[in-house]
mmCIF file of N, CA and C in Angstrom:
data_model
loop_
_atom_site.group_PDB
_atom_site.id
_atom_site.type_symbol
_atom_site.label_atom_id
_atom_site.label_comp_id
_atom_site.label_asym_id
_atom_site.label_seq_id
_atom_site.Cartn_x
_atom_site.Cartn_y
_atom_site.Cartn_z
ATOM 1 N N UNK A 1 34.658 36.371 -54.464
ATOM 2 C CA UNK A 1 35.259 37.007 -55.718
ATOM 3 C C UNK A 1 34.623 37.933 -56.639
ATOM 4 N N UNK A 2 34.748 38.998 -57.169
ATOM 5 C CA UNK A 2 34.117 40.194 -57.860
ATOM 6 C C UNK A 2 33.742 39.314 -59.298
ATOM 7 N N UNK A 3 32.874 39.947 -59.944
ATOM 8 C CA UNK A 3 32.574 40.058 -61.118
ATOM 9 C C UNK A 3 33.694 40.099 -61.937
ATOM 10 N N UNK A 4 34.483 41.172 -61.599
ATOM 11 C CA UNK A 4 35.481 41.618 -62.822
ATOM 12 C C UNK A 4 36.326 40.489 -62.638
ATOM 13 N N UNK A 5 36.491 40.146 -61.755
ATOM 14 C CA UNK A 5 38.001 38.893 -62.019
ATOM 15 C C UNK A 5 37.431 37.500 -62.335
ATOM 16 N N UNK A 6 38.210 36.979 -63.449
ATOM 17 C CA UNK A 6 37.980 35.690 -63.803
ATOM 18 C C UNK A 6 38.787 34.926 -63.081
ATOM 19 N N UNK A 7 37.702 33.949 -62.894
ATOM 20 C CA UNK A 7 38.601 32.425 -61.970
ATOM 21 C C UNK A 7 39.560 31.660 -62.998
ATOM 22 N N UNK A 8 40.723 31.771 -62.479
ATOM 23 C CA UNK A 8 41.954 31.646 -63.361
ATOM 24 C C UNK A 8 41.899 29.865 -62.479
ATOM 25 N N UNK A 9 41.970 29.103 -64.029
ATOM 26 C CA UNK A 9 42.376 27.816 -63.732
ATOM 27 C C UNK A 9 43.333 27.483 -64.509
ATOM 28 N N UNK A 10 44.097 26.020 -64.111
ATOM 29 C CA UNK A 10 45.249 25.349 -64.435
ATOM 30 C C UNK A 10 44.389 24.164 -65.237
ATOM 31 N N UNK A 11 44.821 23.601 -65.979
ATOM 32 C CA UNK A 11 44.688 22.492 -66.717
ATOM 33 C C UNK A 11 45.541 21.297 -66.718
ATOM 34 N N UNK A 12 45.528 20.042 -66.092
ATOM 35 C CA UNK A 12 46.769 19.318 -66.069
ATOM 36 C C UNK A 12 46.247 17.860 -66.771
ATOM 37 N N UNK A 13 46.671 17.519 -67.966
ATOM 38 C CA UNK A 13 46.160 16.295 -68.642
ATOM 39 C C UNK A 13 47.396 15.493 -69.598
ATOM 40 N N UNK A 14 47.709 14.887 -69.371
ATOM 41 C CA UNK A 14 48.939 14.005 -70.277
ATOM 42 C C UNK A 14 48.208 13.920 -71.805
ATOM 43 N N UNK A 15 47.007 14.322 -72.127
ATOM 44 C CA UNK A 15 46.278 14.027 -73.390
ATOM 45 C C UNK A 15 45.919 15.221 -73.818
ATOM 46 N N UNK A 16 46.700 15.756 -74.969
ATOM 47 C CA UNK A 16 46.465 17.130 -75.514
ATOM 48 C C UNK A 16 45.303 17.551 -75.985
ATOM 49 N N UNK A 17 44.622 16.628 -76.649
ATOM 50 C CA UNK A 17 43.118 16.658 -77.010
ATOM 51 C C UNK A 17 41.997 16.607 -75.975
ATOM 52 N N UNK A 18 42.502 16.333 -74.562
ATOM 53 C CA UNK A 18 41.825 16.530 -73.821
ATOM 54 C C UNK A 18 41.556 17.902 -73.483
ATOM 55 N N UNK A 19 42.874 18.259 -73.214
ATOM 56 C CA UNK A 19 43.339 19.540 -72.634
ATOM 57 C C UNK A 19 42.643 20.547 -73.534
ATOM 58 N N UNK A 20 43.000 20.493 -74.912
ATOM 59 C CA UNK A 20 42.701 21.446 -76.053
ATOM 60 C C UNK A 20 40.642 21.691 -75.728
ATOM 61 N N UNK A 21 40.174 20.260 -75.462
ATOM 62 C CA UNK A 21 38.516 20.606 -75.550
ATOM 63 C C UNK A 21 38.374 21.213 -74.038
ATOM 64 N N UNK A 22 39.646 20.638 -72.683
ATOM 65 C CA UNK A 22 38.766 21.110 -71.666
ATOM 66 C C UNK A 22 39.107 22.957 -71.692
ATOM 67 N N UNK A 23 40.149 23.079 -72.402
ATOM 68 C CA UNK A 23 40.388 24.739 -72.651
ATOM 69 C C UNK A 23 39.305 25.383 -73.144
ATOM 70 N N UNK A 24 39.160 24.510 -74.354
ATOM 71 C CA UNK A 24 37.912 25.428 -75.581
ATOM 72 C C UNK A 24 36.741 25.545 -74.631
ATOM 73 N N UNK A 25 36.359 24.387 -73.605
ATOM 74 C CA UNK A 25 35.003 24.814 -72.910
ATOM 75 C C UNK A 25 35.077 25.696 -72.248
ATOM 76 N N UNK A 26 36.017 25.711 -71.517
ATOM 77 C CA UNK A 26 36.544 26.914 -70.353
ATOM 78 C C UNK A 26 36.423 27.968 -70.856
ATOM 79 N N UNK A 27 37.206 28.256 -72.330
ATOM 80 C CA UNK A 27 37.563 29.377 -72.661
ATOM 81 C C UNK A 27 35.952 30.167 -73.249
ATOM 82 N N UNK A 28 35.042 29.363 -73.401
ATOM 83 C CA UNK A 28 33.858 29.734 -73.701
ATOM 84 C C UNK A 28 32.701 30.586 -72.618
ATOM 85 N N UNK A 29 33.236 29.978 -71.547
ATOM 86 C CA UNK A 29 32.423 30.384 -70.340
ATOM 87 C C UNK A 29 32.450 31.730 -69.430
ATOM 88 N N UNK A 30 31.690 32.232 -69.305
ATOM 89 C CA UNK A 30 32.005 33.703 -68.811
ATOM 90 C C UNK A 30 32.501 33.966 -67.603
ATOM 91 N N UNK A 31 33.652 34.361 -67.251
ATOM 92 C CA UNK A 31 34.250 34.887 -65.714
ATOM 93 C C UNK A 31 35.372 33.718 -65.999
ATOM 94 N N UNK A 32 35.593 32.931 -66.685
ATOM 95 C CA UNK A 32 36.512 31.600 -66.385
ATOM 96 C C UNK A 32 37.854 31.898 -67.508
ATOM 97 N N UNK A 33 39.196 31.554 -66.926
ATOM 98 C CA UNK A 33 40.601 32.074 -67.812
ATOM 99 C C UNK A 33 41.101 30.836 -67.604
ATOM 100 N N UNK A 34 41.640 30.291 -68.648
ATOM 101 C CA UNK A 34 42.638 29.125 -68.316
ATOM 102 C C UNK A 34 43.876 29.850 -68.383
ATOM 103 N N UNK A 35 44.653 29.905 -67.330
ATOM 104 C CA UNK A 35 45.659 30.793 -67.349
ATOM 105 C C UNK A 35 47.314 29.690 -67.583
ATOM 106 N N UNK A 36 47.067 28.315 -67.475
ATOM 107 C CA UNK A 36 48.357 27.521 -67.641
ATOM 108 C C UNK A 36 48.077 25.835 -68.186
ATOM 109 N N UNK A 37 48.482 25.276 -68.635
ATOM 110 C CA UNK A 37 48.190 23.873 -69.045
ATOM 111 C C UNK A 37 49.518 23.459 -69.093
ATOM 112 N N UNK A 38 49.368 21.900 -68.482
ATOM 113 C CA UNK A 38 50.544 20.844 -68.166
ATOM 114 C C UNK A 38 50.208 19.679 -68.552
ATOM 115 N N UNK A 39 51.132 19.017 -69.124
ATOM 116 C CA UNK A 39 50.983 17.716 -69.317
ATOM 117 C C UNK A 39 51.019 16.488 -68.333
ATOM 118 N N UNK A 40 51.708 17.157 -67.030
ATOM 119 C CA UNK A 40 52.185 16.281 -66.230
ATOM 120 C C UNK A 40 52.384 17.023 -64.568
ATOM 121 N N UNK A 41 52.129 15.828 -63.577
ATOM 122 C CA UNK A 41 51.824 16.631 -62.337
ATOM 123 C C UNK A 41 53.095 17.365 -62.202
ATOM 124 N N UNK A 42 54.131 16.974 -62.437
ATOM 125 C CA UNK A 42 55.443 17.636 -62.292
ATOM 126 C C UNK A 42 55.562 19.110 -62.864
ATOM 127 N N UNK A 43 55.232 18.801 -64.092
ATOM 128 C CA UNK A 43 54.845 20.201 -64.768
ATOM 129 C C UNK A 43 53.954 21.229 -63.998
ATOM 130 N N UNK A 44 53.086 20.863 -63.696
ATOM 131 C CA UNK A 44 52.205 21.400 -62.851
ATOM 132 C C UNK A 44 52.482 22.376 -61.441
ATOM 133 N N UNK A 45 53.426 21.612 -61.035
ATOM 134 C CA UNK A 45 53.691 21.827 -59.382
ATOM 135 C C UNK A 45 54.907 23.140 -59.929
ATOM 136 N N UNK A 46 55.635 22.952 -61.014
ATOM 137 C CA UNK A 46 56.580 24.090 -61.354
ATOM 138 C C UNK A 46 55.855 25.041 -61.996
ATOM 139 N N UNK A 47 54.350 25.029 -62.425
ATOM 140 C CA UNK A 47 53.984 26.134 -63.002
ATOM 141 C C UNK A 47 53.064 27.057 -61.883
ATOM 142 N N UNK A 48 52.627 26.067 -60.573
ATOM 143 C CA UNK A 48 51.869 26.905 -59.717
ATOM 144 C C UNK A 48 52.223 28.174 -59.028
ATOM 145 N N UNK A 49 53.236 28.825 -59.155
ATOM 146 C CA UNK A 49 53.204 30.139 -58.251
ATOM 147 C C UNK A 49 53.181 30.810 -59.224
ATOM 148 N N UNK A 50 53.625 30.725 -60.528
ATOM 149 C CA UNK A 50 53.392 31.701 -61.499
ATOM 150 C C UNK A 50 51.832 32.173 -62.122
ATOM 151 N N UNK A 51 51.654 30.464 -62.326
ATOM 152 C CA UNK A 51 50.211 30.694 -63.065
ATOM 153 C C UNK A 51 48.935 31.304 -61.320
ATOM 154 N N UNK A 52 49.413 30.675 -60.643
ATOM 155 C CA UNK A 52 47.959 31.326 -59.356
ATOM 156 C C UNK A 52 46.883 31.024 -59.837
ATOM 157 N N UNK A 53 46.306 29.651 -59.972
ATOM 158 C CA UNK A 53 45.000 29.114 -60.190
ATOM 159 C C UNK A 53 44.337 29.445 -58.914
ATOM 160 N N UNK A 54 43.384 29.504 -59.716
ATOM 161 C CA UNK A 54 41.831 29.447 -58.115
ATOM 162 C C UNK A 54 41.623 27.972 -58.429
ATOM 163 N N UNK A 55 41.591 27.460 -59.424
ATOM 164 C CA UNK A 55 41.109 26.131 -59.491
ATOM 165 C C UNK A 55 41.955 24.901 -60.297
ATOM 166 N N UNK A 56 42.760 23.850 -60.239
ATOM 167 C CA UNK A 56 43.297 23.197 -60.808
ATOM 168 C C UNK A 56 42.778 22.108 -61.049
ATOM 169 N N UNK A 57 42.678 21.674 -62.544
ATOM 170 C CA UNK A 57 41.407 20.375 -63.115
ATOM 171 C C UNK A 57 42.672 19.184 -63.462
ATOM 172 N N UNK A 58 42.548 18.181 -62.429
ATOM 173 C CA UNK A 58 43.834 17.064 -62.995
ATOM 174 C C UNK A 58 43.023 16.191 -63.443
ATOM 175 N N UNK A 59 44.086 15.447 -64.258
ATOM 176 C CA UNK A 59 43.727 14.138 -64.956
ATOM 177 C C UNK A 59 43.980 12.996 -63.842
ATOM 178 N N UNK A 60 43.067 11.962 -63.785
ATOM 179 C CA UNK A 60 43.653 11.260 -62.517
ATOM 180 C C UNK A 60 44.666 10.329 -62.979
ATOM 181 N N UNK A 61 45.245 9.715 -64.018
ATOM 182 C CA UNK A 61 46.134 8.954 -64.648
ATOM 183 C C UNK A 61 47.014 9.526 -65.415
ATOM 184 N N UNK A 62 47.954 9.785 -65.149
ATOM 185 C CA UNK A 62 49.099 10.517 -65.748
ATOM 186 C C UNK A 62 50.618 9.732 -66.040
ATOM 187 N N UNK A 63 51.554 9.874 -66.722
ATOM 188 C CA UNK A 63 52.905 9.329 -65.912
ATOM 189 C C UNK A 63 53.447 10.223 -65.160
ATOM 190 N N UNK A 64 53.962 9.768 -64.353
ATOM 191 C CA UNK A 64 55.069 10.491 -63.392
ATOM 192 C C UNK A 64 53.941 10.390 -62.257
ATOM 193 N N UNK A 65 53.742 11.639 -61.623
ATOM 194 C CA UNK A 65 52.577 12.024 -60.426
ATOM 195 C C UNK A 65 51.366 11.684 -60.904
ATOM 196 N N UNK A 66 50.811 10.931 -60.373
ATOM 197 C CA UNK A 66 49.348 10.829 -60.756
ATOM 198 C C UNK A 66 48.592 11.944 -60.220
ATOM 199 N N UNK A 67 47.400 11.869 -60.572
ATOM 200 C CA UNK A 67 46.212 13.346 -60.488
ATOM 201 C C UNK A 67 46.482 13.268 -58.929
ATOM 202 N N UNK A 68 45.774 11.784 -58.066
ATOM 203 C CA UNK A 68 46.307 12.105 -56.791
ATOM 204 C C UNK A 68 47.049 12.396 -56.236
ATOM 205 N N UNK A 69 48.562 12.330 -56.564
ATOM 206 C CA UNK A 69 49.717 12.436 -56.152
ATOM 207 C C UNK A 69 49.974 13.813 -56.402
ATOM 208 N N UNK A 70 49.410 14.384 -57.316
ATOM 209 C CA UNK A 70 49.715 15.661 -57.735
ATOM 210 C C UNK A 70 48.560 16.736 -56.838
ATOM 211 N N UNK A 71 47.325 16.201 -56.420
ATOM 212 C CA UNK A 71 46.699 16.853 -55.741
ATOM 213 C C UNK A 71 47.328 16.975 -54.484
ATOM 214 N N UNK A 72 47.368 15.746 -53.915
ATOM 215 C CA UNK A 72 48.493 15.802 -52.210
ATOM 216 C C UNK A 72 49.387 16.987 -52.379
ATOM 217 N N UNK A 73 50.039 16.813 -53.462
ATOM 218 C CA UNK A 73 51.283 17.997 -53.136
ATOM 219 C C UNK A 73 50.877 19.613 -53.515
ATOM 220 N N UNK A 74 50.291 19.496 -54.019
ATOM 221 C CA UNK A 74 49.110 20.695 -54.490
ATOM 222 C C UNK A 74 48.729 21.324 -53.456
ATOM 223 N N UNK A 75 47.969 20.335 -52.173
ATOM 224 C CA UNK A 75 47.340 20.548 -51.099
ATOM 225 C C UNK A 75 48.269 21.111 -49.939
ATOM 226 N N UNK A 76 49.532 20.533 -50.177
ATOM 227 C CA UNK A 76 50.518 20.824 -49.314
ATOM 228 C C UNK A 76 51.264 21.559 -49.181
ATOM 229 N N UNK A 77 51.407 22.300 -50.255
ATOM 230 C CA UNK A 77 52.047 23.346 -50.945
ATOM 231 C C UNK A 77 50.665 25.106 -50.572
ATOM 232 N N UNK A 78 49.774 24.605 -50.884
ATOM 233 C CA UNK A 78 48.654 25.608 -50.961
ATOM 234 C C UNK A 78 47.245 24.771 -50.254
ATOM 235 N N UNK A 79 47.437 24.826 -49.281
ATOM 236 C CA UNK A 79 46.241 24.215 -48.280
ATOM 237 C C UNK A 79 44.843 24.364 -48.938
ATOM 238 N N UNK A 80 44.841 25.625 -49.333
ATOM 239 C CA UNK A 80 43.087 25.874 -49.533
ATOM 240 C C UNK A 80 43.074 25.705 -51.116
ATOM 241 N N UNK A 81 43.957 25.297 -51.907
ATOM 242 C CA UNK A 81 43.751 25.174 -53.235
ATOM 243 C C UNK A 81 42.297 24.517 -53.845
ATOM 244 N N UNK A 82 41.752 24.686 -54.653
ATOM 245 C CA UNK A 82 40.161 24.276 -55.000
ATOM 246 C C UNK A 82 40.999 23.321 -56.218
ATOM 247 N N UNK A 83 40.662 21.962 -55.988
ATOM 248 C CA UNK A 83 40.898 20.926 -57.336
ATOM 249 C C UNK A 83 39.660 20.212 -57.600
ATOM 250 N N UNK A 84 39.716 19.706 -58.903
ATOM 251 C CA UNK A 84 38.758 18.894 -59.648
ATOM 252 C C UNK A 84 39.715 17.710 -60.146
ATOM 253 N N UNK A 85 39.134 16.732 -59.998
ATOM 254 C CA UNK A 85 39.617 15.365 -60.978
ATOM 255 C C UNK A 85 38.981 14.844 -62.184
ATOM 256 N N UNK A 86 39.446 14.867 -63.048
ATOM 257 C CA UNK A 86 38.897 14.418 -63.964
ATOM 258 C C UNK A 86 39.697 12.810 -64.597
ATOM 259 N N UNK A 87 38.291 11.902 -64.730
ATOM 260 C CA UNK A 87 38.655 10.354 -64.926
ATOM 261 C C UNK A 87 37.920 10.090 -66.336
ATOM 262 N N UNK A 88 38.400 9.055 -66.857
ATOM 263 C CA UNK A 88 37.654 8.756 -67.995
ATOM 264 C C UNK A 88 37.014 7.257 -67.541
ATOM 265 N N UNK A 89 37.354 6.927 -66.237
ATOM 266 C CA UNK A 89 36.642 5.592 -65.284
ATOM 267 C C UNK A 89 36.297 6.264 -64.196
ATOM 268 N N UNK A 90 34.957 6.641 -64.412
ATOM 269 C CA UNK A 90 34.646 7.298 -63.165
ATOM 270 C C UNK A 90 33.955 5.758 -62.139
ATOM 271 N N UNK A 91 35.682 5.751 -61.532
ATOM 272 C CA UNK A 91 35.505 4.364 -60.351
ATOM 273 C C UNK A 91 35.210 5.328 -58.828
ATOM 274 N N UNK A 92 33.955 4.716 -58.254
ATOM 275 C CA UNK A 92 33.500 5.250 -57.322
ATOM 276 C C UNK A 92 34.837 5.142 -56.213
ATOM 277 N N UNK A 93 36.054 4.287 -56.269
ATOM 278 C CA UNK A 93 36.883 4.173 -55.075
ATOM 279 C C UNK A 93 37.675 5.262 -55.288
ATOM 280 N N UNK A 94 37.562 5.481 -56.558
ATOM 281 C CA UNK A 94 39.249 6.642 -56.977
ATOM 282 C C UNK A 94 38.448 8.063 -56.518
ATOM 283 N N UNK A 95 37.219 8.078 -57.091
ATOM 284 C CA UNK A 95 36.759 9.451 -56.286
ATOM 285 C C UNK A 95 36.631 9.408 -54.927
ATOM 286 N N UNK A 96 36.055 8.585 -54.291
ATOM 287 C CA UNK A 96 36.203 8.772 -52.819
ATOM 288 C C UNK A 96 37.821 8.850 -51.930
ATOM 289 N N UNK A 97 38.463 8.127 -52.878
ATOM 290 C CA UNK A 97 39.737 8.577 -52.227
ATOM 291 C C UNK A 97 40.372 10.123 -52.746
ATOM 292 N N UNK A 98 40.007 10.525 -53.608
ATOM 293 C CA UNK A 98 40.223 12.032 -54.345
ATOM 294 C C UNK A 98 39.508 12.957 -53.537
ATOM 295 N N UNK A 99 38.162 12.560 -53.061
ATOM 296 C CA UNK A 99 37.818 13.138 -52.206
ATOM 297 C C UNK A 99 38.315 13.194 -50.405
ATOM 298 N N UNK A 100 38.822 12.457 -50.298
ATOM 299 C CA UNK A 100 39.473 11.992 -49.082
ATOM 300 C C UNK A 100 40.781 13.181 -48.995
ATOM 301 N N UNK A 101 41.488 13.257 -50.172
ATOM 302 C CA UNK A 101 42.626 13.752 -50.606
ATOM 303 C C UNK A 101 42.620 15.236 -50.519
ATOM 304 N N UNK A 102 41.417 15.792 -50.462
ATOM 305 C CA UNK A 102 40.797 16.992 -50.635
ATOM 306 C C UNK A 102 40.660 17.887 -51.687
ATOM 307 N N UNK A 103 39.870 16.584 -52.953
ATOM 308 C CA UNK A 103 39.373 17.343 -54.211
ATOM 309 C C UNK A 103 38.036 17.783 -53.793
ATOM 310 N N UNK A 104 37.987 18.695 -54.494
ATOM 311 C CA UNK A 104 36.579 19.235 -53.934
ATOM 312 C C UNK A 104 35.359 18.679 -55.156
ATOM 313 N N UNK A 105 35.805 18.741 -56.279
ATOM 314 C CA UNK A 105 34.731 17.661 -57.165
ATOM 315 C C UNK A 105 35.481 16.704 -58.252
ATOM 316 N N UNK A 106 34.909 15.812 -58.558
ATOM 317 C CA UNK A 106 35.269 14.955 -59.790
ATOM 318 C C UNK A 106 34.265 15.059 -60.635
ATOM 319 N N UNK A 107 35.082 14.958 -62.041
ATOM 320 C CA UNK A 107 34.226 15.357 -63.430
ATOM 321 C C UNK A 107 34.586 13.585 -64.089
ATOM 322 N N UNK A 108 33.477 13.204 -64.492
ATOM 323 C CA UNK A 108 33.866 12.254 -66.125
ATOM 324 C C UNK A 108 34.111 12.958 -66.960
ATOM 325 N N UNK A 109 35.465 12.340 -67.901
ATOM 326 C CA UNK A 109 35.813 12.742 -69.497
ATOM 327 C C UNK A 109 34.441 13.131 -70.175
ATOM 328 N N UNK A 110 33.514 12.388 -69.934
ATOM 329 C CA UNK A 110 32.517 12.015 -70.801
ATOM 330 C C UNK A 110 31.712 13.272 -70.626
ATOM 331 N N UNK A 111 31.932 14.198 -69.298
ATOM 332 C CA UNK A 111 31.128 15.180 -69.252
ATOM 333 C C UNK A 111 32.057 16.713 -68.931
ATOM 334 N N UNK A 112 32.747 16.530 -69.620
ATOM 335 C CA UNK A 112 33.755 17.271 -69.603
ATOM 336 C C UNK A 112 33.180 18.994 -69.872
ATOM 337 N N UNK A 113 31.944 19.188 -70.343
ATOM 338 C CA UNK A 113 30.939 20.296 -70.572
ATOM 339 C C UNK A 113 30.506 20.693 -69.147
ATOM 340 N N UNK A 114 30.588 19.949 -68.363
ATOM 341 C CA UNK A 114 29.800 20.695 -67.017
ATOM 342 C C UNK A 114 30.908 21.398 -66.262
ATOM 343 N N UNK A 115 32.363 21.545 -66.554
ATOM 344 C CA UNK A 115 33.339 22.100 -66.371
ATOM 345 C C UNK A 115 33.247 23.524 -65.451
ATOM 346 N N UNK A 116 32.530 24.306 -66.567
ATOM 347 C CA UNK A 116 32.624 25.643 -66.053
ATOM 348 C C UNK A 116 31.603 25.782 -64.883
ATOM 349 N N UNK A 117 30.482 25.121 -64.493
ATOM 350 C CA UNK A 117 29.646 25.254 -63.416
ATOM 351 C C UNK A 117 30.390 24.615 -62.696
ATOM 352 N N UNK A 118 31.123 23.277 -62.560
ATOM 353 C CA UNK A 118 32.125 22.647 -61.228
ATOM 354 C C UNK A 118 33.063 23.877 -61.012
ATOM 355 N N UNK A 119 33.752 24.703 -61.489
ATOM 356 C CA UNK A 119 34.667 25.457 -61.281
ATOM 357 C C UNK A 119 33.920 26.574 -60.505
ATOM 358 N N UNK A 120 32.948 27.244 -61.226
ATOM 359 C CA UNK A 120 32.240 28.488 -60.633
ATOM 360 C C UNK A 120 32.084 27.521 -59.050
ATOM 361 N N UNK A 121 31.291 26.541 -58.830
ATOM 362 C CA UNK A 121 30.890 26.032 -57.477
ATOM 363 C C UNK A 121 32.055 25.871 -56.833
ATOM 364 N N UNK A 122 33.061 25.330 -56.972
ATOM 365 C CA UNK A 122 34.016 25.294 -55.969
ATOM 366 C C UNK A 122 34.372 27.011 -55.623
ATOM 367 N N UNK A 123 34.939 28.086 -56.324
ATOM 368 C CA UNK A 123 35.322 29.046 -56.071
ATOM 369 C C UNK A 123 33.703 29.907 -55.507
ATOM 370 N N UNK A 124 32.603 29.329 -55.608
ATOM 371 C CA UNK A 124 31.809 30.371 -55.041
ATOM 372 C C UNK A 124 30.698 31.154 -55.908
ATOM 373 N N UNK A 125 30.940 31.277 -57.008
ATOM 374 C CA UNK A 125 30.521 31.938 -58.313
ATOM 375 C C UNK A 125 29.460 31.814 -58.917
ATOM 376 N N UNK A 126 28.697 32.513 -59.744
ATOM 377 C CA UNK A 126 27.732 32.108 -60.631
ATOM 378 C C UNK A 126 27.990 33.079 -61.816
ATOM 379 N N UNK A 127 27.685 32.424 -62.691
ATOM 380 C CA UNK A 127 27.712 33.398 -64.168
ATOM 381 C C UNK A 127 26.441 33.945 -64.335
#
């Protein structure tokens, strides 16, 4: 990816405050742009084609489709889609299941400030 091309990120979390914080953190990161936000997995799937994100950051627990269910459907629709799972509960079993489902990275909600580095790492760029 060229330096001129920002990494496009979609945020999916049912908690508006978490989405706001993650969007603020990512907006302050060089070379990263939040192109879409969704409060549910179903909404993320609807926005996928128009947003065309490089990376989708998913909450693990949401009403309707869970983060893992959404991840599975995103990977079915776009096999190369880079995915990050965020969770308030850093349960190793959930994170292992996420990795088996094709999620490239897992981040604790307590460590949201690491998102820019995680996102860059998934698409192989550095700022």
